[in-house]
Coordinates of C-alpha atoms (C1' of nucleotides) in Angstrom, one line a residue:
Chain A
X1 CA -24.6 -79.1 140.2
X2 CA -28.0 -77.7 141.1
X3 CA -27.7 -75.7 144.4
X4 CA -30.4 -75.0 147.0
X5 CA -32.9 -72.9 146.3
X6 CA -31.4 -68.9 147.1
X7 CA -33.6 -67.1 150.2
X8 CA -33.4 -63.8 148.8
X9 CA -35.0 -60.6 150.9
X10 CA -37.9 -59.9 148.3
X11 CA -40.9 -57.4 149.1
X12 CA -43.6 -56.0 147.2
X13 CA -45.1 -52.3 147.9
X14 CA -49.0 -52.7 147.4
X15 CA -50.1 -49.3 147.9
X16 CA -47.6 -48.4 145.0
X17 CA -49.0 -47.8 141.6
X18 CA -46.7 -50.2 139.6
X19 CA -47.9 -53.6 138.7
X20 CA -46.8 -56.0 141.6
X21 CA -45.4 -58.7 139.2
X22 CA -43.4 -55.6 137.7
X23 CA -41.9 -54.8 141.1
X24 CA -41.1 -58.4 141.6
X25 CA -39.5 -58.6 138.1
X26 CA -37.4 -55.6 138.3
X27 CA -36.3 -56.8 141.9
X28 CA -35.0 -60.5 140.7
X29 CA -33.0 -58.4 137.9
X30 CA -31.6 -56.3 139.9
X31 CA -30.5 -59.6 141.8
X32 CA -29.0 -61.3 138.8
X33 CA -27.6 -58.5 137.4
X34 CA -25.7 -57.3 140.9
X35 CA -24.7 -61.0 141.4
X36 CA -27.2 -61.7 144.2
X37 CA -28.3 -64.6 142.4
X38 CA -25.7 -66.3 140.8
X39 CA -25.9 -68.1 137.6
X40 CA -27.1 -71.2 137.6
X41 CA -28.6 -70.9 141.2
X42 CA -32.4 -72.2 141.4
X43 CA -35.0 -69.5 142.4
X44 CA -37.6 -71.8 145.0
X45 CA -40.2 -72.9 143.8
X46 CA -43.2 -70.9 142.5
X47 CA -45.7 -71.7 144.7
X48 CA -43.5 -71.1 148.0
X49 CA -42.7 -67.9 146.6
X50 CA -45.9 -66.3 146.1
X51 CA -46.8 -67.7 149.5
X52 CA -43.6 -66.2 150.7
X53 CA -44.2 -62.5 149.1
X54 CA -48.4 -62.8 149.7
X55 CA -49.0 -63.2 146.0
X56 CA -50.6 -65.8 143.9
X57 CA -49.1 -67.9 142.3
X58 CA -49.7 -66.4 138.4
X59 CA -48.5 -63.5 139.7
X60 CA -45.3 -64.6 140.4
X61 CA -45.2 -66.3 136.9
X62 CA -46.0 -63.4 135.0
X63 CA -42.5 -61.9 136.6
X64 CA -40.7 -64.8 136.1
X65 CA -42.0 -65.1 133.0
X66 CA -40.9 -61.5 131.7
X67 CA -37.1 -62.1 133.1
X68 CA -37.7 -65.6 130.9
X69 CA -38.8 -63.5 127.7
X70 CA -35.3 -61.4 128.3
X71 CA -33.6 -64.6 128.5
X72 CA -32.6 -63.7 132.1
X73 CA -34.4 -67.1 133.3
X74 CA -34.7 -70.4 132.4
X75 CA -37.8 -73.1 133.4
X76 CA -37.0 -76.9 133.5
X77 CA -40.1 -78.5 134.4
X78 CA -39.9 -80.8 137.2
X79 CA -36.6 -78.9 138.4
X80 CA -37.0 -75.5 138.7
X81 CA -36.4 -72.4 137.6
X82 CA -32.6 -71.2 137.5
X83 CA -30.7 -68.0 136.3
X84 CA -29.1 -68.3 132.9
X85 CA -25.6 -69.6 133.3
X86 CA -23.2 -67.3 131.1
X87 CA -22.3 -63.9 130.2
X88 CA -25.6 -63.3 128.5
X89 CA -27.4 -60.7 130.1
X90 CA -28.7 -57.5 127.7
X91 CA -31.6 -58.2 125.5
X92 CA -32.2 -57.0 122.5
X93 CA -32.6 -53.2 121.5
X94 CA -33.2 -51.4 118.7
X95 CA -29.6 -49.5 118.7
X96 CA -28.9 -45.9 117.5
X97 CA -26.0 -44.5 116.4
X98 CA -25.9 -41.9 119.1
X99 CA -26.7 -43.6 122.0
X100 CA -24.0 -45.8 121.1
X101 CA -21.5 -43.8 120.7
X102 CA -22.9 -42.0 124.3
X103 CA -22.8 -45.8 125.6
X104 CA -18.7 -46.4 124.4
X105 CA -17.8 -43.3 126.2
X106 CA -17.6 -41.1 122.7
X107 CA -19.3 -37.5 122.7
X108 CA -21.1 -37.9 119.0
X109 CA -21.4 -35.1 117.2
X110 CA -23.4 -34.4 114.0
X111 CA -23.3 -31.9 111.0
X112 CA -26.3 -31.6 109.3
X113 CA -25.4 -31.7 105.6
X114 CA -28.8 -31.1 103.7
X115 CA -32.5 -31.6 104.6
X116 CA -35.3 -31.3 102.4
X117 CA -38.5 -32.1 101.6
X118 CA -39.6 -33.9 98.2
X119 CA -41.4 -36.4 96.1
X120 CA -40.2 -39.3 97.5
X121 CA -38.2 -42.1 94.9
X122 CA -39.5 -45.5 94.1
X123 CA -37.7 -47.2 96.7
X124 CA -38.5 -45.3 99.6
X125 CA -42.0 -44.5 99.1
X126 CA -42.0 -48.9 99.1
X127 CA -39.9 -49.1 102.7
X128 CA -42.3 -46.5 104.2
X129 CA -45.4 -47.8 102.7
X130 CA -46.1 -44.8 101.5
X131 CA -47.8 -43.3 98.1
X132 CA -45.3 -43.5 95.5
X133 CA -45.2 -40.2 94.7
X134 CA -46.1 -39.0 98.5
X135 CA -43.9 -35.8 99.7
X136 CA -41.2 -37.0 102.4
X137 CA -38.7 -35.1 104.7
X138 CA -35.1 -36.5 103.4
X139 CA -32.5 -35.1 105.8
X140 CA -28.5 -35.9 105.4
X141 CA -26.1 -35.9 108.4
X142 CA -22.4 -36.7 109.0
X143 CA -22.0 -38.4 112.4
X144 CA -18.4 -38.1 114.2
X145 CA -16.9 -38.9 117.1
X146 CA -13.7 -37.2 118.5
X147 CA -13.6 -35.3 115.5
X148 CA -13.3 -38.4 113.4
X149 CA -16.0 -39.1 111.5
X150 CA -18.1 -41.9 111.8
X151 CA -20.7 -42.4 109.7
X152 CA -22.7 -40.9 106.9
X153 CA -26.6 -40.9 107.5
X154 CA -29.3 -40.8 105.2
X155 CA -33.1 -40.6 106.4
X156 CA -36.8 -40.3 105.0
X157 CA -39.6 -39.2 106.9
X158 CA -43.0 -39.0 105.8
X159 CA -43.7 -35.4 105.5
X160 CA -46.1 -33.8 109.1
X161 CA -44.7 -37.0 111.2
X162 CA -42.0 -34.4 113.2
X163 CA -40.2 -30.8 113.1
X164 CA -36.5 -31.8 112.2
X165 CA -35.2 -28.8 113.1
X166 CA -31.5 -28.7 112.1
X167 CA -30.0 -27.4 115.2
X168 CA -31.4 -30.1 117.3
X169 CA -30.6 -32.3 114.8
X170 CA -27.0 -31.5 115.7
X171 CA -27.2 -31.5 119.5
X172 CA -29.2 -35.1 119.5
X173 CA -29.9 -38.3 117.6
X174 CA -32.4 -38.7 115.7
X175 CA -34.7 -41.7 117.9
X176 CA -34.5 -39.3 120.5
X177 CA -36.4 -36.6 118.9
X178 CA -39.1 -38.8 117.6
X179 CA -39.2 -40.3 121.3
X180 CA -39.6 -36.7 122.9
X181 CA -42.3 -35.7 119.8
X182 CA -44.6 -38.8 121.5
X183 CA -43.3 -41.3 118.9
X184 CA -43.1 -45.0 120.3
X185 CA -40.3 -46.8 118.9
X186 CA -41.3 -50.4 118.1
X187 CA -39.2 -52.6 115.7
X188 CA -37.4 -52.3 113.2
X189 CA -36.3 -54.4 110.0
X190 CA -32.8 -54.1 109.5
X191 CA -30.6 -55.1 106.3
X192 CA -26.7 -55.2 106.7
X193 CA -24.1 -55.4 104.4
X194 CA -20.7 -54.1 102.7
X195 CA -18.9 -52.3 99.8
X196 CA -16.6 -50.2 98.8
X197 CA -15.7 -46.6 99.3
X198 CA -16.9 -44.5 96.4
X199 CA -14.7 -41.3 95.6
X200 CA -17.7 -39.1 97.2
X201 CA -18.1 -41.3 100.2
X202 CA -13.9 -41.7 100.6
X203 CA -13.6 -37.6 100.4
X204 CA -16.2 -37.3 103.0
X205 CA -15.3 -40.1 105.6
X206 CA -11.7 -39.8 105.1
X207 CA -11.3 -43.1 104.2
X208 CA -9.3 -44.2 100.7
X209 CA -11.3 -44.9 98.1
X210 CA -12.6 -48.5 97.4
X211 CA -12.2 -48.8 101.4
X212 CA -14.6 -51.3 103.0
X213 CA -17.7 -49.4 104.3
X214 CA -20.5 -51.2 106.4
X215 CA -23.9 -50.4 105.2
X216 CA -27.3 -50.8 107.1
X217 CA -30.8 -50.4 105.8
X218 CA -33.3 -49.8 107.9
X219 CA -37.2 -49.3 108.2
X220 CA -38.4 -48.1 111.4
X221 CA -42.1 -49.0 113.1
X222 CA -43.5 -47.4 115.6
X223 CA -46.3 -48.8 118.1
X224 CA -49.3 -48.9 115.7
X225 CA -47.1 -50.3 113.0
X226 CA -46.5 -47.5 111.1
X227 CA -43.2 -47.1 109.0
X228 CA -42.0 -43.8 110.2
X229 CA -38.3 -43.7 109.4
X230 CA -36.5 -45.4 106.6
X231 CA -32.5 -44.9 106.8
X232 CA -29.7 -45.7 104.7
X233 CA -25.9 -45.1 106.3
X234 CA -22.9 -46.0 105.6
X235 CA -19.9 -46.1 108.3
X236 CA -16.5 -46.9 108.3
X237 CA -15.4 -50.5 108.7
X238 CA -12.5 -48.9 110.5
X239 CA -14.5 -47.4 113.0
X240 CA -17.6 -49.4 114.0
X241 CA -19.1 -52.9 114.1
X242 CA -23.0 -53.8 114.7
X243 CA -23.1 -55.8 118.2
X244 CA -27.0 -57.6 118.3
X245 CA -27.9 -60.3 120.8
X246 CA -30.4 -62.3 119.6
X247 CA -33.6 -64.4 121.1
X248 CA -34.9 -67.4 119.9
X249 CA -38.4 -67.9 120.5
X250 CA -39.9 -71.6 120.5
Chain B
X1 CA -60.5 -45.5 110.2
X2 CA -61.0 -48.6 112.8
X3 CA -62.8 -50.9 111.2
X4 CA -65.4 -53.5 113.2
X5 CA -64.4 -56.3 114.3
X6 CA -63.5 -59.5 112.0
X7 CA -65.5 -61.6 112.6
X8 CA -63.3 -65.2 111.6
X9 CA -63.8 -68.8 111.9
X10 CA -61.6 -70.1 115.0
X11 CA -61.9 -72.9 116.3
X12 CA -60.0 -74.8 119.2
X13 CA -59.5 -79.2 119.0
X14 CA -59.5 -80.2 122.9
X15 CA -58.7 -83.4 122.4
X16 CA -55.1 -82.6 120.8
X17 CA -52.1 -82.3 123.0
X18 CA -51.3 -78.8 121.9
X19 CA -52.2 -76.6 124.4
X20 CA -55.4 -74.4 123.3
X21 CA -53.5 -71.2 123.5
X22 CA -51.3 -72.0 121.4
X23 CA -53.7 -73.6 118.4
X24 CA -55.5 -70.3 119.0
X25 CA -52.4 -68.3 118.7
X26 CA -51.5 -70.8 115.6
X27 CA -54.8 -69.7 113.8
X28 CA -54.5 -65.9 114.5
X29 CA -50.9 -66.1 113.6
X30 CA -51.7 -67.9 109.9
X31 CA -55.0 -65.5 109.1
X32 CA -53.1 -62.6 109.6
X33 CA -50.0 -63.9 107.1
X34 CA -52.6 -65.0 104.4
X35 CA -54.2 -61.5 104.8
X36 CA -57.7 -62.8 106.2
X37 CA -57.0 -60.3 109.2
X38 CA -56.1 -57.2 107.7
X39 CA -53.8 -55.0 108.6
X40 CA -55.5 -52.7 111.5
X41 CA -58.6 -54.6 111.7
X42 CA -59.7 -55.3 115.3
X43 CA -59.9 -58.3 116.7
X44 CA -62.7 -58.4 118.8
X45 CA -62.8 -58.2 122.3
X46 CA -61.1 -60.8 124.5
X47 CA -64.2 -61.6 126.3
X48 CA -66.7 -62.2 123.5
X49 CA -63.8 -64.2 121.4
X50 CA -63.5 -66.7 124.8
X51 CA -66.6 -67.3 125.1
X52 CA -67.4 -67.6 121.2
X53 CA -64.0 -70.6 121.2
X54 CA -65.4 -72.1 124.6
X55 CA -62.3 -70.6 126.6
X56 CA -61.6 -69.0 129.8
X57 CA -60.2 -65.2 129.3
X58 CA -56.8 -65.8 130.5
X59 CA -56.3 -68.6 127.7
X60 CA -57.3 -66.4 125.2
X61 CA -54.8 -63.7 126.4
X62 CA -52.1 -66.4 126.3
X63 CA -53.1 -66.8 123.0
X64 CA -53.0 -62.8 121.8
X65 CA -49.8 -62.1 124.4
X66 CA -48.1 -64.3 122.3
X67 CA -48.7 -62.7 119.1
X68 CA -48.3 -59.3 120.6
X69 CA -44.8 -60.5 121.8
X70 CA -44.0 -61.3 118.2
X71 CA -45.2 -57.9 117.2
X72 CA -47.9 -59.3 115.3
X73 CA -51.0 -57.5 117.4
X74 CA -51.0 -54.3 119.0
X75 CA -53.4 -53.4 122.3
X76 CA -54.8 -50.8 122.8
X77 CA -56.7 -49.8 126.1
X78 CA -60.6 -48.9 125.9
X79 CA -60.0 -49.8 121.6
X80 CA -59.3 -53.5 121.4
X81 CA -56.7 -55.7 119.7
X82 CA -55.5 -54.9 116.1
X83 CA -53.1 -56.3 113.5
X84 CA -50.5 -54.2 113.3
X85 CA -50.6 -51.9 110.2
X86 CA -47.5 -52.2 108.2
X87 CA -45.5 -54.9 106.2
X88 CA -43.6 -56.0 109.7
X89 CA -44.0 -59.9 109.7
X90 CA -41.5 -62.2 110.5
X91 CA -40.3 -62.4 114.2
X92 CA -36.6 -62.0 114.9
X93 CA -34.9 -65.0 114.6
X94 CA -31.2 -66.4 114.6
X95 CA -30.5 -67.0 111.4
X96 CA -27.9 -70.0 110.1
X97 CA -26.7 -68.9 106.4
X98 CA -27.3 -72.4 105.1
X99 CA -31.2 -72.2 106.1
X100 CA -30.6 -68.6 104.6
X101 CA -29.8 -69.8 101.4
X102 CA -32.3 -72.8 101.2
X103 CA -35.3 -70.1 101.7
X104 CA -33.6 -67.9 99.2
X105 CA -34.5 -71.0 97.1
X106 CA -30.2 -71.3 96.8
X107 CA -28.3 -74.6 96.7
X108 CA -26.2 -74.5 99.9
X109 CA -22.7 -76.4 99.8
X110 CA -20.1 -76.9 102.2
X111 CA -16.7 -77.8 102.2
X112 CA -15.0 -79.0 105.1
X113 CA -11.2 -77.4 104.9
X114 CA -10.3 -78.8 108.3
X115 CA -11.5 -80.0 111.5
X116 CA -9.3 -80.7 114.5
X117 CA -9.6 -80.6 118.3
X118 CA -6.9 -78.8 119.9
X119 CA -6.2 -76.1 122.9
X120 CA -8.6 -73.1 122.5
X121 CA -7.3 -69.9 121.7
X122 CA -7.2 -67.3 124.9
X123 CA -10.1 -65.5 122.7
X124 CA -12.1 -68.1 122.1
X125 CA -11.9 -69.8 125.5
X126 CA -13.3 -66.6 126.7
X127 CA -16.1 -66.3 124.4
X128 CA -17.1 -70.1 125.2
X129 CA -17.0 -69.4 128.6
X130 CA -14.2 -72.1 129.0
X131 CA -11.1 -72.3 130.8
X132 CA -8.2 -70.9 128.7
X133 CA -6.3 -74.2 127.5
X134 CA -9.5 -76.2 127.3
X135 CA -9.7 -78.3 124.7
X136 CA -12.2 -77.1 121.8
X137 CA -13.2 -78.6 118.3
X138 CA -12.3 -76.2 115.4
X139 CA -14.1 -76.4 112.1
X140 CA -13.1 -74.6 108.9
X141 CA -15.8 -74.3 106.3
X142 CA -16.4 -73.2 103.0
X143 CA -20.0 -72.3 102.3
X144 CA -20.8 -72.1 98.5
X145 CA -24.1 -71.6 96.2
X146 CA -24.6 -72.6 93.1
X147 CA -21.2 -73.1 92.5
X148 CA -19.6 -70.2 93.6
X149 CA -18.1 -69.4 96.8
X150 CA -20.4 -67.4 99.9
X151 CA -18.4 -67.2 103.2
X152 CA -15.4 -68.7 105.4
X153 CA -17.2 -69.9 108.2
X154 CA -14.2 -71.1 111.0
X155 CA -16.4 -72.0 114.7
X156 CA -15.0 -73.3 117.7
X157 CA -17.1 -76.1 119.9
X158 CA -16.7 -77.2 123.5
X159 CA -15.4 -80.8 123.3
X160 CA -18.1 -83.6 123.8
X161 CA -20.6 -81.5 122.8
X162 CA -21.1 -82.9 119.3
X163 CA -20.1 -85.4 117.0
X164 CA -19.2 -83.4 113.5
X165 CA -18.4 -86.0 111.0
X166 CA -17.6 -84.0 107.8
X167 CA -19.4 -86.0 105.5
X168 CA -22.1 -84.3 107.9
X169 CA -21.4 -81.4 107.9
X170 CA -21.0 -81.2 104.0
X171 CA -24.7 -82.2 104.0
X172 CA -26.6 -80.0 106.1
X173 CA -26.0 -77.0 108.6
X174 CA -24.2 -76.7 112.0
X175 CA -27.1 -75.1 113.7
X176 CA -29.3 -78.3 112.3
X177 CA -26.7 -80.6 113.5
X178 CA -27.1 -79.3 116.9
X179 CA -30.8 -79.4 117.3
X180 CA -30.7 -82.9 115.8
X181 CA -28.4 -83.8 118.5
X182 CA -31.0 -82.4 121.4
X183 CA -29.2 -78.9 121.6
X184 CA -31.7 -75.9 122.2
X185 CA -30.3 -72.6 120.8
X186 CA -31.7 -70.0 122.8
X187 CA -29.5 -67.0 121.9
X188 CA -26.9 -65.3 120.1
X189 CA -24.2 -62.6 120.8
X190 CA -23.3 -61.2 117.8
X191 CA -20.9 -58.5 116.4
X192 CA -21.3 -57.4 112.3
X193 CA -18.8 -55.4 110.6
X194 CA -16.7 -54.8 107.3
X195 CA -12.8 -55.3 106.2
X196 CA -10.9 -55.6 103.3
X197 CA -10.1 -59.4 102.1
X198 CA -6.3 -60.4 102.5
X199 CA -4.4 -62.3 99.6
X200 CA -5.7 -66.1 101.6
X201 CA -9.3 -65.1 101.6
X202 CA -9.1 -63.7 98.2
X203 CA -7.9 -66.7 96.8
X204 CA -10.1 -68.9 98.6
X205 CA -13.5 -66.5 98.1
X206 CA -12.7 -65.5 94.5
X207 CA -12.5 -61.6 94.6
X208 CA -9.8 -59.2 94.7
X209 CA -7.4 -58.5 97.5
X210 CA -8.5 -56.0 99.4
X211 CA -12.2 -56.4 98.1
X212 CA -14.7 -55.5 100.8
X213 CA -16.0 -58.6 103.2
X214 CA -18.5 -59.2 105.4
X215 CA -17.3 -60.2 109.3
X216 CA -19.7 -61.8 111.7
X217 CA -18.5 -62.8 115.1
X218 CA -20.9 -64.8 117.1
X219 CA -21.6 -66.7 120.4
X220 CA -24.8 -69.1 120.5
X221 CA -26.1 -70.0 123.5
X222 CA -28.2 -73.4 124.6
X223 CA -31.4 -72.5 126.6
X224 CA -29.2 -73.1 130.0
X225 CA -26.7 -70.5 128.9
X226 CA -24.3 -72.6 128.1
X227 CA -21.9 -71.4 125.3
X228 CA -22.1 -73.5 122.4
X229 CA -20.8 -72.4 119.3
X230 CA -18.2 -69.3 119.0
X231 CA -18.0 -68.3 115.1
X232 CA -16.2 -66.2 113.3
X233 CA -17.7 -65.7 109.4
X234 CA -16.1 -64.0 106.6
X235 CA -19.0 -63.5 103.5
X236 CA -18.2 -61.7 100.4
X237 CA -20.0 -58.3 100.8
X238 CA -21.1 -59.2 96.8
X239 CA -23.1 -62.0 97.5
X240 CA -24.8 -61.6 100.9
X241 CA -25.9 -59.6 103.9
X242 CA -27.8 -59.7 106.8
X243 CA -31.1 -58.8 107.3
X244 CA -32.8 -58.4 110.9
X245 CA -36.0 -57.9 112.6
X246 CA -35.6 -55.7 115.8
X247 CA -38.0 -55.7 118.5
X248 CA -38.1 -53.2 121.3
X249 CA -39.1 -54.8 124.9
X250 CA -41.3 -51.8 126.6
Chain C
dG1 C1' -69.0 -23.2 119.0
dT2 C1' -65.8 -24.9 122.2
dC3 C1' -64.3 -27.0 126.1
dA4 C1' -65.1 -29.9 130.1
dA5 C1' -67.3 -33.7 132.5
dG6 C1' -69.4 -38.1 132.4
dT7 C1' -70.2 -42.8 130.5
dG8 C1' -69.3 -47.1 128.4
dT9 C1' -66.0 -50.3 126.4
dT10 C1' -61.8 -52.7 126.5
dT11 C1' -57.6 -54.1 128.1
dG12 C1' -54.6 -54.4 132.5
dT13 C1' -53.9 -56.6 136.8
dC14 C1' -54.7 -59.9 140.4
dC15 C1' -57.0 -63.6 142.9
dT16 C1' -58.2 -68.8 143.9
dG17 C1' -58.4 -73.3 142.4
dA18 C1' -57.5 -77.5 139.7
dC19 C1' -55.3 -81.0 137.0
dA20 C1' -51.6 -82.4 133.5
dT21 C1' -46.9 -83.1 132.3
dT22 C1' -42.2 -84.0 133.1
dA23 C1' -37.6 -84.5 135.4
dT24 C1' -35.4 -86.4 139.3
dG25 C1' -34.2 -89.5 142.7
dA26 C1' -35.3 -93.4 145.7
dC27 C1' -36.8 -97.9 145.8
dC28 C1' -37.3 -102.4 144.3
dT29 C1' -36.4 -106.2 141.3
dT30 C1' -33.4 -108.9 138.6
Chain D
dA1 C1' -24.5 -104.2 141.0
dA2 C1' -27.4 -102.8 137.2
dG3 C1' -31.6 -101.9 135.6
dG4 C1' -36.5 -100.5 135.5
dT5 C1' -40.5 -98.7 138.2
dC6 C1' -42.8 -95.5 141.0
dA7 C1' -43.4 -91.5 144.0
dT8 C1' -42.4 -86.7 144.4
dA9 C1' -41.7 -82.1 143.1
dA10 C1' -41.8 -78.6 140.1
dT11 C1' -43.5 -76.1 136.0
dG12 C1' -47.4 -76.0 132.3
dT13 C1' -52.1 -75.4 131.2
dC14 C1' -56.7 -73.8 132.1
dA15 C1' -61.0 -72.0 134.4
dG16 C1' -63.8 -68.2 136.3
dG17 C1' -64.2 -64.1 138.7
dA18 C1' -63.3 -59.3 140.3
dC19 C1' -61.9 -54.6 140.1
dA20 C1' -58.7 -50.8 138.1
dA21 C1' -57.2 -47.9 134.5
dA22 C1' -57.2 -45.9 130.0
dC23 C1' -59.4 -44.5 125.9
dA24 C1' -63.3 -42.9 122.8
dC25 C1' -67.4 -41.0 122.5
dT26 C1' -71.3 -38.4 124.0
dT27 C1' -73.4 -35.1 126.7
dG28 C1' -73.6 -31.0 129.1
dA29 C1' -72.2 -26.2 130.4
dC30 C1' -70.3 -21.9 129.3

DNA sequence: GTCAAGTGTTTGTCCTGACATTATGACCTT
DNA sequence: AAGGTCATAATGTCAGGACAAACACTTGAC
C-alpha cells in the first residue's frame, strides 16, 4: 500500500547558524508529528531531495538519519524511506518525577524532609563510584501532588557537585537544578521493582501498611560519564506507574 | 588528568562483507569492555586513526558515531574522543524475561495455561492498533525458574502473524519466536507499576493474597511500526525487577 | 600576579563523487 | 497461467577534501 512519494514545502535558511541537516530534521518532525506526513507515506527519494532543497545528498541522510535514530523513520533499501506506521512517536527520556507530574497536568510539590552531608555507606559510595568512605550530600524529600503524596525520595550527591539549597529544593525538581548549575544530564541506569509498605513508609505516604509500593534505583551520568546522582524512592502503587518507550538498536 | 592517546592495535579486513565501520566500531566497542581502553583515555584523533587503518575520515566517524550513540565514547571539541568514565556499559535494550533469566545463569520454564484466538478486547485492539472486534491470538503463560514460579505473562498477537505452537512456546521465548519467524522488533511502549496479588494470582504465583506484584504493560513494535505484541505481565515483586539503561538524545 | 588575546588542535559540518546491495516490478520463458 | 530472470530504483557504504567552531594552552599586556 505504498503511496507516492509526499511533495512537502521544505526550505533550509543558510545564513542561519543551526546545522542545515538540523533544520531539515526538525522540519520533517514537525511534519510527522502535525500529520503532514502521514504514517506510512514514502518521503522521495534521497537524492531528489537534496537536489530539491540544494543540498548533498549526506546531508540529507544525516537528517533522515537522526529522525531514524528516534524511530520516527524507517529505510527499506530498494523502497524507500517511509514514516513509521503506528502510534509510536516520543523517544526515549530520562524522566523525572517533577516534570512528570508538570507533564500530567499535576502542580508537584515537595517537602524537604532532611538533608545532610556524611560519610557515605557501602552501597552508595559503589553506585557513585566514589571512595568508600568519601563525604556525600544525602537529601530526603516527600513529593506530592494535589496534596496527596506521591512519592518518597531519597538522593546522594557527591559532596562540591551543587548547592542544594532547601528552598529551591521545594519550588523545583531536582534534574532541573543540576541542569541550571551547568550539569549535562546523560543516562542513566535504572533498577525497578516492588514491596511492601513498611509501618514508616505507610505513616508517611498514607498508604496501609504492607501496601504495594513501586521502587526505582537509580544512578545518574552526566556527559563525561561521571555518576553524579544516585536515588532510591519509593511511590505509591496507587498513584503512579513508570511509562518507558524503548529502542532497539541493530 | 587526560591521559595521551592509546595507542591500540586496529585493524580493518576489506575483503569481509561487514562494512569497515562497523568492524571498526566492533573492535573499539570489545577493547573498551575488556578494559584495554580505559575509562577516559583518548582515543586519538579521527584523522591520524584513518589514516593509521587505511580509511577515509567519514568511515572512521561512522565507526566512533556509533559508539557515541551507545554512550560508549564521549566528544569533545578541540580535546578528542574519550571512553566514557564511569561503570555505564550496556546500551538500552528491550529486554524479554526469558533471555533475562538465561543471562542471570537461570533455567527459564514456561507453561502454556491457554492459547486461543478470539475477538480482541476494546483495550487491546487499541493498543495493537487493530480494529476493535479484530480477531487476535491470546496466550496465557506461566514463566518459572528453577522450579518456582516468576510471572503471569497473558499477550495478545494480530492473527497471521505467527504460528505459536505451545510445545514452542514451552521451549524458548516469544520475542525469539518472532525473530525466528523474520519479525524485527524495533520498539517498545511500556508502562511499569505495582499492585497487590488477588486470591487467582496468589494461587497460581505462590505468595499471599494481597502480596505486592510487579505489572508490566507493553506494546512491541516491528521496524515498520506495526504493533506486534500487546502484553500484560504480572512478576512477583520477590523474585524480579527490571533494570534499565536510559539514554538522553541531545 | 592576573586577566585577556592569540594560536594550535580537534571535532563539527558540508560538499562531490563512486560503487555495492537489495527490493520491486516487468518481462520472458515454460 | 505460473514461474524465474533481469532491469530499475532506492538506500548502504566509502573516499577525499574543505572550512567553521570550540576548546586548551601559551603568550602577552596591564
Amino acid at each position: 500500500m505504498s503511496t507516492t512519494p509526499v511533495h512537502l514545502a521544505l526550505s533550509v535558511d543558510r545564513t542561519s547558524p543551526v546545522p542545515l541537516y538540523f533544520q531539515l530534521a526538525l522540519q520533517l518532525e514537525q511534519a510527522i508529528e502535525t500529520g503532514r506526513l502521514e504514517p506510512g507515506s514514502l518521503l522521495g527519494n534521497e537524492i531528489e531531495l537534496a537536489a530539491r532543497l540544494g543540498l548533498s545528498r549526506p546531508t540529507v541522510r544525516q537528517a533522515i538519519g537522526s529522525l531514524v535514530d528516534k524511530g520516527l523513520l524507517v529505510r527499506r533499501r530498494g523502497v524507500g524511506t517511509q514514516v513509521v506506521h503506528s502510534q509510536v512517536k516520543r523517544p526515549l527520556e530520562l524522566t523525572s518525577l517533577y516534570d512528570d507530574l508538570l507533564a500530567a497536568g499535576q502542580q508537584p510539590a515537595t517537602r524537604v524532609l532532611s538533608s545532610a552531608t556524611g560519610t557515605a555507606p557501602a552501597a552508595v559510595a559503589a553506585a557513585l563510584g566514589v571512595a568508600p568512605q568519601a563525604e556525600v550530600v544525602t537529601v530526603v524529600r516527600l513529593r506530592s501532588a494535589h496534596a496527596e503524596p506521591i512519592a518518597r525520595m531519597v538522593n546522594h550527591l557527591p559532596v562540591g557537585l551543587l548547592d542544594l539549597p532547601a528552598d529551591a529544593l521545594e519550588a523545583t525538581g531536582l534534574y532541573r537544578l543540576m541542569r541550571a548549575a551547568g550539569i549535562t544530564l546523560h543516562s542513566a541506569r535504572q533498577s525497578v521493582g516492588a514491596r511492601a509498605a513498611t509501618a514508616a513508609e505507610a505513616e508517611l505516604l498514607g498508604e496501609a501498611v504492607g501496601a504495594p509500593l513501586l521502587t526505582m534505583e537509580r544512578v545518574t551520568f552526566d556527559d563525561r560519564g561521571r555518576a553524579v546522582e544516585y536515588g532510591s524512592h519509593v511511590y505509591r502503587a496507587s498513584r503512579y506507574s513508570f511509562a518507558f518507550q524503548l529502542l532497539v538498536r541493530p
